[in-house]
Amino acid sequence: MKLKELESCLQQVDTFEEPKILLEQYPTSPHIAACMLYTIHSTFDDIEGKLVADLGCGCGVLSIGAAMLDAGLCVGFDIDEDALDIFRRNAEEFEICNVDLVQCDLCCLEAEAYAKKFDTVIMNPPFGTKHNQGMDMKFLRAALTMAQTAVYSLHKTSTREHIQKKAKDWGVKMEVIAELRYDLPASYKFHKKKSVDIQVDFLRFSKT
């Protein structure tokens, strides 16, 4: 499947009907999702035939994209039942059967229960703003426990040095694969602008 084809399929994935601010629910744009997945697939060969976890999967755009790129199985983890209902509906509409869902709070997850159970972990975690300070790092910690090979994640460019230091402390290698502009549409009442550009790093973490 070509990148353009993947992106056009992902444009048909339904997103949040009523996003929950406390969960920092913002959709991953089809463009960013397709670019992430296509890179993971074509450059690193970390999707096809692999067992993939999608942390904070929301409505499933990354999981569905991974399934389209022939992941062996993609398991989406999310705390929010409403988001998972939309995910289920999306999977049914695309007639995708190589996805599974787990409803749980990743911060309270017995990470050991899933230790090294997945080849690859993909995620667009909460950036840890406003109410969720440090949430991005909790997601990253869980992801690193769960992955055998690599973790792919989006993080604000402004936090790069902090994450680099943490990765070093944890004995993992961090690579900046790309710098992206994340166009965040106004989703909540407090948003004054129609959309805002955030500089985001697309990172790959692997065991050193």
mmCIF file of C-alpha atoms in Angstrom:
data_model
loop_
_atom_site.group_PDB
_atom_site.id
_atom_site.type_symbol
_atom_site.label_atom_id
_atom_site.label_comp_id
_atom_site.label_asym_id
_atom_site.label_seq_id
_atom_site.Cartn_x
_atom_site.Cartn_y
_atom_site.Cartn_z
ATOM 1 C CA MET A 1 0.000 0.000 0.000
ATOM 2 C CA LYS A 2 1.371 3.414 -0.970
ATOM 3 C CA LEU A 3 1.539 6.356 1.441
ATOM 4 C CA LYS A 4 -1.119 8.397 -0.420
ATOM 5 C CA GLU A 5 -3.488 5.421 -0.476
ATOM 6 C CA LEU A 6 -3.008 4.854 3.264
ATOM 7 C CA GLU A 7 -3.675 8.520 4.034
ATOM 8 C CA SER A 8 -6.824 8.575 1.933
ATOM 9 C CA CYS A 9 -8.142 5.458 3.750
ATOM 10 C CA LEU A 10 -7.386 7.004 7.150
ATOM 11 C CA GLN A 11 -9.355 10.126 6.196
ATOM 12 C CA GLN A 12 -12.468 7.959 6.456
ATOM 13 C CA VAL A 13 -11.806 6.985 10.076
ATOM 14 C CA ASP A 14 -14.367 8.602 12.407
ATOM 15 C CA THR A 15 -12.938 10.611 15.318
ATOM 16 C CA PHE A 16 -14.209 11.798 18.722
ATOM 17 C CA GLU A 17 -17.808 12.975 18.796
ATOM 18 C CA GLU A 18 -17.420 14.773 22.135
ATOM 19 C CA PRO A 19 -13.719 14.930 23.033
ATOM 20 C CA LYS A 20 -12.963 14.862 26.762
ATOM 21 C CA ILE A 21 -10.604 17.595 27.820
ATOM 22 C CA LEU A 22 -9.369 15.770 30.926
ATOM 23 C CA LEU A 23 -8.129 12.955 28.709
ATOM 24 C CA GLU A 24 -6.532 15.416 26.254
ATOM 25 C CA GLN A 25 -8.459 13.834 23.420
ATOM 26 C CA TYR A 26 -7.269 15.253 20.122
ATOM 27 C CA PRO A 27 -7.423 13.239 16.909
ATOM 28 C CA THR A 28 -4.170 12.282 15.188
ATOM 29 C CA SER A 29 -4.565 13.723 11.696
ATOM 30 C CA PRO A 30 -4.729 11.193 8.834
ATOM 31 C CA HIS A 31 -1.648 12.851 7.321
ATOM 32 C CA ILE A 32 0.500 12.498 10.457
ATOM 33 C CA ALA A 33 -0.827 8.998 11.197
ATOM 34 C CA ALA A 34 -0.085 7.827 7.640
ATOM 35 C CA CYS A 35 3.427 9.350 7.638
ATOM 36 C CA MET A 36 4.253 7.781 11.020
ATOM 37 C CA LEU A 37 2.990 4.352 10.076
ATOM 38 C CA TYR A 38 4.478 4.344 6.611
ATOM 39 C CA THR A 39 7.913 5.241 8.032
ATOM 40 C CA ILE A 40 7.678 2.571 10.751
ATOM 41 C CA HIS A 41 6.669 0.060 8.093
ATOM 42 C CA SER A 42 8.974 0.908 5.189
ATOM 43 C CA THR A 43 12.100 2.181 6.987
ATOM 44 C CA PHE A 44 12.180 -0.060 10.065
ATOM 45 C CA ASP A 45 9.989 -3.029 9.060
ATOM 46 C CA ASP A 46 8.282 -2.886 12.467
ATOM 47 C CA ILE A 47 4.635 -3.428 11.424
ATOM 48 C CA GLU A 48 4.105 -6.178 8.870
ATOM 49 C CA GLY A 49 3.493 -9.505 10.612
ATOM 50 C CA LYS A 50 4.289 -7.931 13.983
ATOM 51 C CA LEU A 51 2.334 -7.806 17.236
ATOM 52 C CA VAL A 52 1.675 -4.080 17.712
ATOM 53 C CA ALA A 53 0.269 -2.156 20.706
ATOM 54 C CA ASP A 54 -1.349 1.280 20.318
ATOM 55 C CA LEU A 55 -1.404 3.102 23.669
ATOM 56 C CA GLY A 56 -4.120 5.705 24.193
ATOM 57 C CA CYS A 57 -5.555 4.474 20.909
ATOM 58 C CA GLY A 58 -8.644 6.736 20.962
ATOM 59 C CA CYS A 59 -10.792 6.094 17.896
ATOM 60 C CA GLY A 60 -8.180 3.820 16.399
ATOM 61 C CA VAL A 61 -6.570 5.704 13.511
ATOM 62 C CA LEU A 62 -3.057 4.332 14.245
ATOM 63 C CA SER A 63 -4.295 0.793 14.933
ATOM 64 C CA ILE A 64 -6.416 0.716 11.791
ATOM 65 C CA GLY A 65 -3.532 2.054 9.720
ATOM 66 C CA ALA A 66 -1.188 -0.576 11.195
ATOM 67 C CA ALA A 67 -3.768 -3.279 10.414
ATOM 68 C CA MET A 68 -3.931 -2.049 6.800
ATOM 69 C CA LEU A 69 -0.147 -2.401 6.591
ATOM 70 C CA ASP A 70 -0.557 -6.070 7.547
ATOM 71 C CA ALA A 71 0.296 -6.034 11.245
ATOM 72 C CA GLY A 72 -0.103 -9.549 12.634
ATOM 73 C CA LEU A 73 -2.360 -8.087 15.328
ATOM 74 C CA CYS A 74 -2.741 -4.553 16.674
ATOM 75 C CA VAL A 75 -4.086 -4.155 20.221
ATOM 76 C CA GLY A 76 -5.469 -0.736 21.165
ATOM 77 C CA PHE A 77 -5.390 0.335 24.828
ATOM 78 C CA ASP A 78 -7.573 3.212 26.045
ATOM 79 C CA ILE A 79 -9.349 4.311 29.218
ATOM 80 C CA ASP A 80 -12.364 5.763 27.433
ATOM 81 C CA GLU A 81 -15.294 3.530 26.567
ATOM 82 C CA ASP A 82 -16.830 6.080 24.156
ATOM 83 C CA ALA A 83 -13.625 6.272 22.128
ATOM 84 C CA LEU A 84 -13.377 2.478 22.006
ATOM 85 C CA ASP A 85 -16.976 2.262 20.747
ATOM 86 C CA ILE A 86 -16.018 4.548 17.835
ATOM 87 C CA PHE A 87 -12.879 2.422 17.300
ATOM 88 C CA ARG A 88 -15.029 -0.742 17.094
ATOM 89 C CA ARG A 89 -17.331 0.915 14.600
ATOM 90 C CA ASN A 90 -14.370 2.051 12.485
ATOM 91 C CA ALA A 91 -12.878 -1.458 12.469
ATOM 92 C CA GLU A 92 -16.224 -2.929 11.410
ATOM 93 C CA GLU A 93 -16.664 -0.384 8.614
ATOM 94 C CA PHE A 94 -13.226 -1.203 7.224
ATOM 95 C CA GLU A 95 -13.865 -4.922 7.809
ATOM 96 C CA ILE A 96 -10.630 -5.178 9.750
ATOM 97 C CA CYS A 97 -10.280 -8.202 11.986
ATOM 98 C CA ASN A 98 -6.603 -8.048 13.025
ATOM 99 C CA VAL A 99 -7.295 -5.524 15.817
ATOM 100 C CA ASP A 100 -8.263 -6.052 19.447
ATOM 101 C CA LEU A 101 -9.164 -3.613 22.226
ATOM 102 C CA VAL A 102 -8.325 -3.376 25.911
ATOM 103 C CA GLN A 103 -10.085 -0.823 28.129
ATOM 104 C CA CYS A 104 -7.761 0.189 30.943
ATOM 105 C CA ASP A 105 -5.999 3.088 32.625
ATOM 106 C CA LEU A 106 -2.424 2.860 31.391
ATOM 107 C CA CYS A 107 -1.161 4.664 34.471
ATOM 108 C CA CYS A 108 -2.519 1.892 36.711
ATOM 109 C CA LEU A 109 -1.770 -0.932 34.305
ATOM 110 C CA GLU A 110 0.272 -3.790 35.663
ATOM 111 C CA ALA A 111 2.876 -3.140 32.986
ATOM 112 C CA GLU A 112 4.586 -6.396 33.927
ATOM 113 C CA ALA A 113 1.467 -8.241 32.770
ATOM 114 C CA TYR A 114 2.307 -7.094 29.243
ATOM 115 C CA ALA A 115 6.093 -6.982 29.626
ATOM 116 C CA LYS A 116 7.795 -7.618 26.287
ATOM 117 C CA LYS A 117 4.517 -8.978 24.886
ATOM 118 C CA PHE A 118 4.583 -6.719 21.795
ATOM 119 C CA ASP A 119 7.136 -6.344 19.027
ATOM 120 C CA THR A 120 6.273 -2.696 18.447
ATOM 121 C CA VAL A 121 4.428 -0.008 20.423
ATOM 122 C CA ILE A 122 2.981 3.035 18.636
ATOM 123 C CA MET A 123 1.327 5.992 20.322
ATOM 124 C CA ASN A 124 0.345 9.619 20.259
ATOM 125 C CA PRO A 125 0.219 10.085 24.044
ATOM 126 C CA PRO A 126 -1.304 12.995 25.973
ATOM 127 C CA PHE A 127 1.324 15.744 25.913
ATOM 128 C CA GLY A 128 0.968 16.201 29.642
ATOM 129 C CA THR A 129 -0.422 19.740 29.593
ATOM 130 C CA LYS A 130 -2.856 21.493 31.935
ATOM 131 C CA HIS A 131 -4.252 18.652 34.105
ATOM 132 C CA ASN A 132 -1.993 15.807 33.045
ATOM 133 C CA GLN A 133 1.508 16.836 34.015
ATOM 134 C CA GLY A 134 3.988 14.060 33.277
ATOM 135 C CA MET A 135 1.382 11.879 31.552
ATOM 136 C CA ASP A 136 3.511 11.596 28.385
ATOM 137 C CA MET A 137 6.346 10.069 30.412
ATOM 138 C CA LYS A 138 4.018 7.586 32.161
ATOM 139 C CA PHE A 139 2.840 6.418 28.748
ATOM 140 C CA LEU A 140 6.432 6.158 27.537
ATOM 141 C CA ARG A 141 7.462 4.146 30.602
ATOM 142 C CA ALA A 142 4.594 1.682 30.040
ATOM 143 C CA ALA A 143 5.381 1.463 26.321
ATOM 144 C CA LEU A 144 9.052 0.647 26.932
ATOM 145 C CA THR A 145 8.058 -2.147 29.312
ATOM 146 C CA MET A 146 5.662 -3.619 26.755
ATOM 147 C CA ALA A 147 7.855 -3.445 23.625
ATOM 148 C CA GLN A 148 10.431 -6.021 22.610
ATOM 149 C CA THR A 149 11.878 -4.078 19.689
ATOM 150 C CA ALA A 150 10.855 -0.420 19.496
ATOM 151 C CA VAL A 151 8.479 2.305 20.645
ATOM 152 C CA TYR A 152 7.323 5.037 18.247
ATOM 153 C CA SER A 153 5.803 8.127 19.796
ATOM 154 C CA LEU A 154 4.940 11.799 19.266
ATOM 155 C CA HIS A 155 6.156 14.360 21.809
ATOM 156 C CA LYS A 156 6.355 18.140 21.899
ATOM 157 C CA THR A 157 9.694 19.314 20.500
ATOM 158 C CA SER A 158 10.038 21.594 23.528
ATOM 159 C CA THR A 159 10.339 18.487 25.768
ATOM 160 C CA ARG A 160 13.056 16.805 23.648
ATOM 161 C CA GLU A 161 15.958 17.424 26.046
ATOM 162 C CA HIS A 162 13.965 16.191 29.032
ATOM 163 C CA ILE A 163 12.938 13.016 27.171
ATOM 164 C CA GLN A 164 16.484 12.455 25.919
ATOM 165 C CA LYS A 165 17.749 12.600 29.510
ATOM 166 C CA LYS A 166 15.052 10.170 30.697
ATOM 167 C CA ALA A 167 15.814 7.766 27.841
ATOM 168 C CA LYS A 168 19.472 7.805 28.875
ATOM 169 C CA ASP A 169 18.534 7.147 32.526
ATOM 170 C CA TRP A 170 16.359 4.231 31.402
ATOM 171 C CA GLY A 171 19.082 2.803 29.159
ATOM 172 C CA VAL A 172 17.202 3.213 25.889
ATOM 173 C CA LYS A 173 18.288 4.777 22.631
ATOM 174 C CA MET A 174 16.190 7.693 21.322
ATOM 175 C CA GLU A 175 16.183 8.817 17.684
ATOM 176 C CA VAL A 176 14.378 11.832 16.270
ATOM 177 C CA ILE A 177 12.910 10.441 13.049
ATOM 178 C CA ALA A 178 11.123 13.634 11.998
ATOM 179 C CA GLU A 179 10.026 17.057 13.197
ATOM 180 C CA LEU A 180 6.352 17.610 12.462
ATOM 181 C CA ARG A 181 3.921 20.457 12.719
ATOM 182 C CA TYR A 182 0.896 19.180 14.538
ATOM 183 C CA ASP A 183 -2.070 21.255 13.491
ATOM 184 C CA LEU A 184 -4.403 21.114 16.464
ATOM 185 C CA PRO A 185 -7.955 22.041 15.457
ATOM 186 C CA ALA A 186 -10.028 23.983 17.989
ATOM 187 C CA SER A 187 -11.848 21.153 19.783
ATOM 188 C CA TYR A 188 -12.822 22.753 23.083
ATOM 189 C CA LYS A 189 -14.662 25.865 24.199
ATOM 190 C CA PHE A 190 -11.542 27.473 25.680
ATOM 191 C CA HIS A 191 -9.755 27.363 22.321
ATOM 192 C CA LYS A 192 -9.709 30.885 20.954
ATOM 193 C CA LYS A 193 -8.008 30.142 17.635
ATOM 194 C CA LYS A 194 -9.397 27.963 14.849
ATOM 195 C CA SER A 195 -6.252 25.870 14.961
ATOM 196 C CA VAL A 196 -2.791 26.061 16.443
ATOM 197 C CA ASP A 197 0.511 24.694 15.190
ATOM 198 C CA ILE A 198 2.545 22.713 17.691
ATOM 199 C CA GLN A 199 6.064 21.532 16.918
ATOM 200 C CA VAL A 200 6.217 17.829 17.541
ATOM 201 C CA ASP A 201 9.004 15.235 17.384
ATOM 202 C CA PHE A 202 8.343 11.800 15.945
ATOM 203 C CA LEU A 203 10.622 9.631 18.085
ATOM 204 C CA ARG A 204 11.842 6.051 18.002
ATOM 205 C CA PHE A 205 13.009 4.379 21.197
ATOM 206 C CA SER A 206 14.902 1.104 21.130
ATOM 207 C CA LYS A 207 16.940 -0.940 23.566
ATOM 208 C CA THR A 208 20.602 0.026 23.478
#
